[in-house]
Structures are given as C-alpha cells and as structure tokens.
Amino acid sequence: MLGSFIFDKRNKKGISQEELSNKINVDVETINKWEIDEEIPNAKDLKNLAKELDFSADEALGLKEKSRGFNVSGEIVLGFFCIGLALNFLFDRKDLILIFIFLGMGLQHILKLFSK
C-alpha cells in the first residue's frame, strides 16, 4: 500500500527513482524496495519523501487525506466555540458554549460527508 502510494506520488511529480534518491539522499535500490513494498522508509526518510513529493505522513499511512492548507472542519468547531464563549460573557449563560460547540461539531460532520 505505502509502496504504490510513493510510486504514484513520484510519477505525478514526473521524477525518476534516481532523481528522488539524489534529492532525499538514499540509494536508488532503496526507493525501488519502498515502491514494491519490500521495505518501508524510516521516520526520517518518510519525512523527506513527504517534503519532496508534497504529501503528509498521515496521508501516506492512510490516516487522513492531505490537508488543503488548513483544517476547515476544525476551524468551524473552533469558530463556534469562540462564538459560544463570547455569548457566554455577554449573557452569562454557560449552556451557550455547549450549544455552539455542538453546532460546530455537527457542521464538521456534514462537511466531511460532502467532501467525500
């Protein structure tokens, strides 16, 4: 799985195994072994691959999709939390914080459904 991911990312960038090996300072044979899932990169090499091929380590490991610059759904939850906090100070009602947190979390889940 990781091997085909690395292979796809490298090909999309249009670089050869040799070019990639020179950029991240590993042997060409190592790149080949990664791409055929004979070996897996260590943390340092995965970090260098991610930087060179423009992906996140989480994305490579199948934990999440690549971020688009910032986490929209996380920003929504934080935004609603701030609104609830501000309203709490204005009206001295602690329940407003929870209401807005739940609204933010609901919107977060809706966004995830539409982004798939």
Coordinates of C-alpha atoms in Angstrom, one line a residue:
M1 CA 0.0 0.0 0.0
L2 CA 2.7 2.5 1.0
G3 CA 4.8 1.4 -1.9
S4 CA 2.2 2.2 -4.5
F5 CA 1.4 5.5 -2.8
I6 CA 5.1 6.5 -3.1
F7 CA 5.2 5.3 -6.7
D8 CA 2.1 7.3 -7.6
K9 CA 3.3 10.5 -5.9
R10 CA 6.7 10.2 -7.6
N11 CA 5.2 9.6 -11.0
K12 CA 2.8 12.5 -10.6
K13 CA 5.8 14.8 -9.9
G14 CA 7.4 13.4 -13.0
I15 CA 10.7 12.4 -11.4
S16 CA 12.7 9.2 -11.7
Q17 CA 13.7 7.0 -8.8
E18 CA 17.3 8.2 -9.4
E19 CA 16.3 11.9 -9.1
L20 CA 14.3 11.2 -6.0
S21 CA 17.1 9.2 -4.4
N22 CA 19.5 12.1 -5.0
K23 CA 17.1 14.6 -3.5
I24 CA 16.5 12.7 -0.3
N25 CA 20.0 11.1 -0.1
V26 CA 19.2 7.4 -0.3
D27 CA 20.2 4.7 -2.8
V28 CA 18.1 4.1 -5.9
E29 CA 17.7 0.5 -4.7
T30 CA 16.1 1.8 -1.5
I31 CA 13.5 3.8 -3.5
N32 CA 12.7 0.6 -5.5
K33 CA 12.3 -1.5 -2.4
W34 CA 9.9 1.0 -0.9
E35 CA 7.8 1.1 -4.1
I36 CA 7.5 -2.6 -4.3
D37 CA 6.8 -2.9 -0.5
E38 CA 9.9 -4.9 0.1
E39 CA 11.0 -2.3 2.7
I40 CA 9.4 0.7 4.4
P41 CA 11.0 4.0 4.9
N42 CA 12.1 5.0 8.4
A43 CA 10.6 8.2 10.0
K44 CA 13.4 10.4 8.7
D45 CA 13.1 9.1 5.2
L46 CA 9.3 9.3 5.2
K47 CA 9.6 12.9 6.3
N48 CA 12.0 13.7 3.4
L49 CA 9.7 11.8 1.0
A50 CA 6.7 13.8 2.2
K51 CA 8.5 17.1 1.8
E52 CA 9.9 16.2 -1.7
L53 CA 6.7 14.6 -3.1
D54 CA 4.3 17.0 -1.4
F55 CA 2.2 14.8 0.9
S56 CA 1.7 14.4 4.6
A57 CA 2.9 11.3 6.5
D58 CA -0.6 10.7 7.7
E59 CA -1.8 10.7 4.1
A60 CA 0.9 8.2 3.2
L61 CA -0.1 5.9 6.0
G62 CA -3.8 6.2 5.1
L63 CA -4.7 8.0 8.3
K64 CA -6.2 11.1 6.6
E65 CA -6.4 13.0 3.3
K66 CA -3.9 15.7 2.5
S67 CA -4.7 19.0 4.1
R68 CA -5.7 21.8 1.8
G69 CA -3.7 24.4 3.8
F70 CA -5.9 24.4 6.9
N71 CA -8.4 22.1 8.6
V72 CA -11.8 23.6 7.6
S73 CA -13.9 21.4 9.9
G74 CA -11.6 22.1 12.8
E75 CA -11.7 25.8 12.1
I76 CA -15.5 25.6 12.2
V77 CA -15.6 23.9 15.6
L78 CA -13.1 26.4 17.0
G79 CA -15.1 29.3 15.5
F80 CA -18.4 28.1 17.0
F81 CA -16.6 27.6 20.3
C82 CA -15.4 31.2 20.3
I83 CA -18.9 32.5 19.4
G84 CA -20.3 30.5 22.3
L85 CA -17.6 31.8 24.6
A86 CA -18.3 35.4 23.6
L87 CA -22.1 34.9 24.1
N88 CA -21.4 33.4 27.5
F89 CA -19.6 36.5 28.6
L90 CA -22.3 38.7 27.2
F91 CA -25.3 36.9 28.7
D92 CA -23.6 34.8 31.5
R93 CA -25.1 31.6 30.1
K94 CA -22.7 28.6 30.2
D95 CA -25.1 26.5 28.1
L96 CA -24.4 28.7 25.0
I97 CA -20.8 27.4 24.8
L98 CA -22.1 23.8 24.6
I99 CA -24.8 24.7 22.1
F100 CA -22.3 26.3 19.8
I101 CA -19.7 23.6 20.2
F102 CA -22.3 21.0 19.2
L103 CA -23.4 23.2 16.2
G104 CA -19.7 23.3 15.1
M105 CA -19.3 19.6 15.5
G106 CA -22.4 19.0 13.5
L107 CA -21.2 21.2 10.7
Q108 CA -17.9 19.4 10.9
H109 CA -19.5 16.0 10.2
I110 CA -21.7 17.4 7.4
L111 CA -18.6 18.9 5.7
K112 CA -16.9 15.5 5.9
L113 CA -19.8 13.8 4.2
F114 CA -19.8 16.3 1.4
S115 CA -16.1 16.3 0.9
K116 CA -16.0 12.5 0.1

